[in-house]
Amino acid sequence: MMQENRSKEMILEVKDLNIAFHDHTLPETVVVDVDLQVYEGDMLGIVGESGSGKTMTALAINGLLNRHDIQKKGEITYKGVDLLTCARNELRQIQGNDISIIFQEPMTSLDPVQKIGRQVEEPLRLHEKLSEETYKERALEALRLVELPSPEEIYERYPHELSGGQRQRVMIAAAMICKPRILIADEPTTALDVTIQEQIVELLKKLNQNEKTAILFISHDLSLVRKLCSKVAVMKDGYVVEAGDTEEIFRNPRHAYTKELIAAIPAIGVKEYEKKSDEIIVSARNLNSYYPARTGKLFGKRKKVQILKDVSFDLYKGEILGLVGESGCGKSTLSKVLLGMVKDTEGSFVNKDAHPQMVFQDPYGSLNPGKTIGWILQEPLRNFTDLSDTICEEKARNMLKRVGLSEELMDRYPNQLSGGQRQRVCIGAALMAEPGFLIADEPVSALDVHIQEQVLSLLKELHDQIGVSILFISHDLRVVYRVCDRVMIMKEGRIIESGVTDEVFLHPKEEYTRQLLRTSGFLDENVV
Amino acid sequence: MNLTYVLKKVISLMFTLLLTAFLVFLAFSVIPGDPVTTMLGTQATPEKVAALREELGLDRPFLIRFVSWMGSFLDGTFGNSYSYHVTVRSMLAGKLPITLTMTCMAFVLILLIAIPLGIFLARNSGSIPDRIMTVVNQTIMAFPPFFSGILLTLFFGLILHLFKPGGYVSYTTSVPRFLGYLILPAVAIALPKAAMATNYLKASVLKEMKKDYVRTAYSRGNTTKGVLYGHVLKNAIIPVITFLGMAFTDMIAGSIIIEQVFSIPGIGRLLISSIANRDYPVVEAIVVLLAFLVILTNFGVDLIYRLVDPRIRSAMEE
Amino acid sequence: MIQFLKLRKNFKAGAVIAGILLFMALLSLFWTPYDPEKMDAAHKLAGLSLAHPMGCDNFGRDILSRVMTGLRTTVVIAVGTVLIGAFFGSIVGSLTGYFGGSFDEIVMRINDVLLAFPAVLLALVMVSLLGGGKYNVILALGIAFVPSFARMVRGEFLRCKDLDYVKNARLQGAGHMRVIFVHILPNVMPVILSSVLIGFNNAVLAEAGMSYLGIGVQPPDASLGRMLSEAQGYLYGAPWYALFPGLILVLLILGVSLMGNE
């Protein structure tokens, strides 16, 4: 592969790139001494976590950091032109024409009030003077290139009428319409559902091979980059710490950070499963739940959308049961049903716990912003018990210690705490009522990776001490694998697969489960 | 799909109009003080009172009176005045166009000031003109229209002699002089709204400029102008439409006062004199008409919204 | 940070202006330079002087004294109006917003109809029905302001009731009333307070407009609006007669709106 590249022409070179923000008194450096070369038809990955400078590098290459408060040093050379210092109109000739870019959020990256066709044509209109018919023809061609069904119809649509995956395809179509030599893809699949993620990755691969467009693929996901890119640069804190042939780096990582990243790719070990108890805390049978949908008809009867379909399961005392699925699959509805918050439900469920509690995903929204931490922790006691104020306060202090926080936080308000601290408070508040059943709905998804680890450890530790039964809802298989005894996979309102965690992870029966596992980096051997 | 939506909206509109009329009628029916006593004085004999009540139809049950009143709206007479014994229509004749002309002039003024100024200030956010205009806008917003009306009269009429206070010219006499006289009152009601609209538009443009699609537009090689006029403006105007609709309805109400300041014989002056005369049928009719205008404006704003924002279009149809 | 300081600066400037005017209004309870009702033929339409810093009106009454008492009337009416509007509006808005359903639909449909009447028009009609005078103006304007407060508070409750902390409060055993008044309402307070400032200004405008039309406050209560209407006849000879009451109104509105700028 390396030999092959040498014969190719180098089309873009980044040399000693430094980027610093100047909006505060101290300049904040985000990219340091970055060197990159992009060869014709390359597939180059840039890997790093958020804040590593990978997106800034990408934006700089596309000329999107032309603001006065951003200081740039070094060179970005394309066809002998330094993109950092060239005239604005010279840069605009290249933007969208030779070098185009797609972003992480296809939802917000398209103009919401302009028709798709017009948006796909825009780069072409800006760079070439053609007839109206040709513009449309080329746009339709681009929409076909990204494999969108019925391009004529899509051409007349607005962004909100398309799904996330379709929108990302539209973004790619617009980026490809001028047949650029370099396409920068900044986390193009992160905001999409797993099934769609795979399709987009496939599409990018195809474009790279058929159209000979070099792709700069930026991602936080090392296993994804490994699947897609022949070469990779690993970034951390603004530096490129390691760069070269992807397989070579995987086999032989030199930098400590790369080693750490590779080690973090999950591997399935042997997980002992022991049934905690025969006592069933929550038992659901054939749950069906509906959501009212509006109809356009004047006197039409109200339609209902079925969210849950025939959901049955048992939760045993003291176990952690995982519920896995993508957003919109009905996970959160199930939790609401179990807490009695959804009226339109059929089927039966038995909940042996009088006061089931919940830990929510967003630690910023689940604590009352107007109350102190102490007040929040005591609220369940005020409502459920007749304990005196001093005892309540004492118990709140103890709980604060148990969740690993200092007593000083009693008088603080939620906005004075970090996300991890808040989530600890949420767990503490949930446990104040001494529930037998706790629902944890994506409890760590909103937290940074190393904070996730701490909160998970805490949850596990408290669980082992108290023996509370937990329904653990998550889309993140790595997290589920780490904490759950058993796991259920949910798709479109149905539980399609369930079993002991190791069983499901090692021997998935459903294709959908396999897909989920693949995108999370499990089952890597099946991909290569 | 589209037809059912419009039908649904129209039915809901009719219902709102009817409910509005009902509430007004109800309010005027439960008020303390009998219009008959007011008309005849407290010394009137019971026979006389009863006769007049019968003549005015006040002896009939409430709902019957409401229905016949609504009937007078359908045939366009709007009932009969207590004081002048003519139909309310003949009293309103020619007055509504005056008020509406003034309000529309003010509205056009708002657009002419706010749109260019809002865009200019957004593009030069933080510059010296922007800072000066922020202070100026804040101050202008604090001027009650009737006070700015008085100041304008003082300045243009008594100092510059460009304007003759009280010299209203009917549009039947001369349309240009009619319009000329309405300029100052229109300015007076437009100024604070124009200042607010400028602020709204500026804030909206600045907010939109931070969105992701703007980055996309730049990445395709657009100039700032191209981004602004090709993408941002259409998005930024959407929230401002609501404000403009509210400004329009506010100005309809505000015209009642400003007509007094400039002695314009519009619908507002008629309302005030009818209130003074306790001529309830006229007051009721004007109040209902003004409320209808407001409701129709809101309806229009809804339709414009649908034209401008495809997202609302489909959200409402599905 | 700079943005923050700038905002604070706005607030301070507004608070100083509004504070001075409020002080003037309060002071008028105990002391004014002259008796605001005392006529003095010798000083008819007298210009500005040390003895009469704002001049005198057509009856020779001291304008400064009259402005002070008029300002008091305006402030009392605006405060009363906003209190009525905010109190009842908050109750209606929180109950409908929190519970939703057909109760909400009916109340809000009526509310929307009431909102179709510009507040001034509604108040105008009510005062013409009830009769003028300070208390009727407060009542009329207060009722006219309820719908807009109700809609605003309802919107906030709609936003808040699906927040996780509210769901959590229910799970932790709080009853509906506790959730509404202990958990949600305090968090909606900042929004209500900023609407109170806007409402205050609207009330000042409405009251002044009504008095200008001669429908609002009746003599002997002094009123800035009526002073303006009387002054209009002497605009050429004594422009200060109109200028000072008007400027005081402008300053009051400016001060409060500066404070309300978040």
XYZ file of C-alpha atoms in Angstrom, chain C:
262
model
C -17.833 38.204 30.382
C -17.823 41.549 28.594
C -21.356 40.832 27.464
C -22.270 40.153 31.058
C -20.792 43.406 32.341
C -22.533 45.316 29.594
C -25.849 43.800 30.543
C -25.282 44.640 34.164
C -24.492 48.180 33.102
C -27.818 48.395 31.302
C -29.574 47.136 34.375
C -27.820 49.617 36.649
C -28.593 52.562 34.401
C -32.215 51.480 34.212
C -32.454 50.943 37.952
C -31.023 54.424 38.646
C -33.510 56.110 36.293
C -36.470 54.117 37.551
C -35.287 54.584 41.151
C -35.148 58.370 40.891
C -38.615 58.510 39.342
C -39.991 56.151 41.950
C -38.498 58.358 44.648
C -40.169 61.406 43.102
C -43.481 59.578 43.066
C -43.100 58.495 46.696
C -41.970 61.929 47.762
C -45.151 63.412 46.324
C -47.060 61.613 49.073
C -45.454 63.862 51.671
C -44.132 66.850 49.857
C -44.382 68.652 46.558
C -42.865 72.076 45.846
C -46.380 73.555 45.588
C -49.879 72.309 46.067
C -50.444 70.624 42.710
C -54.034 71.884 42.645
C -53.336 75.486 43.659
C -54.117 77.840 40.800
C -52.226 81.069 40.468
C -53.441 83.479 37.823
C -50.195 85.426 38.014
C -48.207 82.437 36.774
C -50.460 81.277 33.958
C -48.269 79.382 31.476
C -45.199 80.782 33.170
C -41.907 79.594 31.667
C -39.114 77.765 33.394
C -37.672 79.466 36.423
C -35.934 78.559 39.633
C -39.231 78.802 41.460
C -41.006 76.638 38.864
C -38.328 74.433 37.255
C -40.837 72.922 34.837
C -42.953 76.030 34.419
C -46.658 76.427 35.089
C -49.799 75.262 33.306
C -52.755 77.217 31.960
C -54.158 77.659 35.447
C -50.826 78.708 36.859
C -50.343 75.374 38.664
C -46.758 74.205 39.200
C -45.987 71.557 36.571
C -43.260 69.842 38.617
C -45.678 69.257 41.480
C -48.314 67.978 39.107
C -45.823 65.728 37.327
C -44.812 64.244 40.672
C -48.376 63.415 41.696
C -49.252 62.285 38.176
C -46.272 59.980 38.170
C -47.481 58.523 41.451
C -50.891 57.782 39.972
C -49.272 56.147 36.966
C -46.952 54.008 39.057
C -49.728 52.914 41.417
C -51.952 51.941 38.506
C -49.173 50.130 36.640
C -48.120 48.188 39.744
C -51.698 47.258 40.570
C -52.382 46.191 37.013
C -49.324 44.032 36.753
C -49.975 42.413 40.131
C -53.504 41.438 39.143
C -52.421 40.275 35.692
C -49.424 38.306 36.926
C -51.224 36.720 39.867
C -54.301 35.461 38.067
C -52.405 34.866 34.836
C -49.901 32.677 36.676
C -52.607 30.617 38.317
C -54.552 30.082 35.099
C -51.380 29.490 33.095
C -49.829 27.010 35.501
C -52.966 24.938 35.925
C -53.790 24.758 32.214
C -50.193 24.234 31.183
C -49.577 21.519 33.735
C -52.781 19.531 33.413
C -53.506 20.068 29.732
C -56.441 18.152 28.312
C -59.861 19.521 27.455
C -59.865 21.892 30.443
C -56.778 23.487 28.964
C -58.298 23.565 25.496
C -61.460 25.374 26.588
C -59.715 27.908 28.790
C -57.082 28.616 26.176
C -59.629 29.059 23.410
C -61.338 31.755 25.468
C -57.945 33.143 26.342
C -56.999 33.383 22.671
C -60.180 35.270 21.932
C -59.433 37.690 24.748
C -55.904 38.065 23.409
C -57.409 39.136 20.100
C -58.520 42.317 21.817
C -55.586 44.655 22.156
C -55.233 45.263 25.895
C -55.858 48.985 25.539
C -59.091 48.391 23.653
C -60.290 45.883 26.207
C -59.457 48.225 29.068
C -61.009 51.140 27.261
C -64.266 49.309 26.855
C -64.267 48.057 30.418
C -63.573 51.469 31.864
C -66.282 52.953 29.706
C -68.645 50.327 31.093
C -67.503 50.472 34.710
C -66.815 54.182 34.774
C -63.471 55.949 35.199
C -61.437 56.417 38.339
C -58.201 54.977 39.583
C -59.522 51.657 40.860
C -61.636 50.881 37.840
C -58.650 51.560 35.610
C -56.539 49.142 37.670
C -59.273 46.532 37.539
C -59.857 46.953 33.797
C -56.194 46.945 32.838
C -55.481 44.121 35.277
C -58.141 41.909 33.716
C -56.962 42.900 30.249
C -53.457 41.752 31.180
C -54.448 38.344 32.541
C -54.618 36.539 29.166
C -51.102 37.443 28.072
C -49.631 36.420 31.421
C -51.643 33.216 31.339
C -50.353 32.336 27.900
C -46.769 33.057 28.837
C -46.875 31.051 32.083
C -48.692 28.223 30.320
C -45.949 28.106 27.710
C -43.324 27.859 30.427
C -45.234 25.085 32.178
C -45.628 23.183 28.935
C -41.878 23.425 28.517
C -41.109 22.455 32.104
C -43.602 19.693 32.701
C -41.746 17.265 30.459
C -38.360 18.042 31.969
C -36.743 15.180 33.795
C -36.661 16.908 37.152
C -40.426 17.256 37.088
C -40.918 13.589 36.209
C -38.474 12.790 38.946
C -40.414 14.876 41.456
C -43.522 12.800 40.719
C -41.530 9.585 41.164
C -40.242 10.907 44.447
C -43.773 11.170 45.702
C -44.623 14.845 45.209
C -48.322 15.527 44.548
C -49.510 17.611 41.609
C -49.902 20.805 43.622
C -46.481 20.345 45.175
C -44.982 19.814 41.726
C -46.706 22.927 40.367
C -46.026 25.335 43.192
C -42.851 23.999 44.820
C -40.977 22.407 41.929
C -41.948 24.289 38.781
C -43.229 27.749 39.690
C -40.026 28.994 41.384
C -38.130 28.116 38.225
C -40.611 30.009 36.077
C -40.309 33.068 38.345
C -37.490 34.752 36.387
C -39.579 34.628 33.231
C -42.609 35.956 35.077
C -40.524 38.748 36.580
C -39.198 39.858 33.224
C -42.748 39.802 31.850
C -43.805 41.843 34.852
C -41.380 44.571 33.793
C -42.658 44.498 30.221
C -46.212 44.437 31.534
C -45.453 47.400 33.769
C -44.408 49.430 30.740
C -47.454 48.367 28.772
C -49.618 49.355 31.716
C -47.934 52.756 31.920
C -48.550 53.243 28.203
C -52.144 52.085 28.426
C -52.947 54.219 31.458
C -51.364 57.313 29.945
C -53.184 56.693 26.671
C -56.516 56.283 28.402
C -56.044 59.380 30.513
C -55.020 61.244 27.403
C -58.358 60.247 25.875
C -60.084 61.457 29.052
C -61.373 57.987 29.861
C -58.930 56.942 32.549
C -58.192 58.573 35.867
C -60.579 61.368 36.788
C -59.773 64.617 38.575
C -58.725 65.364 41.252
C -56.206 62.552 40.649
C -53.407 64.079 38.579
C -52.341 62.129 35.528
C -49.510 62.506 33.053
C -51.726 61.487 30.141
C -54.331 64.122 30.841
C -51.654 66.779 31.343
C -50.433 65.973 27.838
C -53.899 66.274 26.394
C -54.452 69.609 28.129
C -51.018 70.821 27.092
C -51.697 70.161 23.440
C -53.797 73.308 23.260
C -50.856 75.439 24.410
C -48.188 73.731 22.382
C -47.047 76.846 20.595
C -46.940 79.230 23.531
C -45.852 76.840 26.255
C -44.172 73.745 24.745
C -42.700 72.822 28.143
C -46.192 72.085 29.393
C -46.322 69.056 27.079
C -42.608 68.311 27.147
C -42.107 67.552 30.823
C -44.955 65.125 31.479
C -44.038 63.372 28.229
C -40.351 63.149 29.021
C -41.069 61.767 32.473
C -43.163 59.048 30.846
C -40.346 58.287 28.394
C -37.795 58.096 31.203
C -39.985 55.799 33.279
C -40.502 53.415 30.358
C -36.837 53.597 29.355
C -35.626 52.897 32.889
C -37.854 49.879 33.366
C -37.134 48.454 29.925
C -33.391 48.782 30.543
C -33.852 46.805 33.747
C -35.838 44.182 31.896
C -33.129 43.615 29.298
C -32.209 40.342 31.004
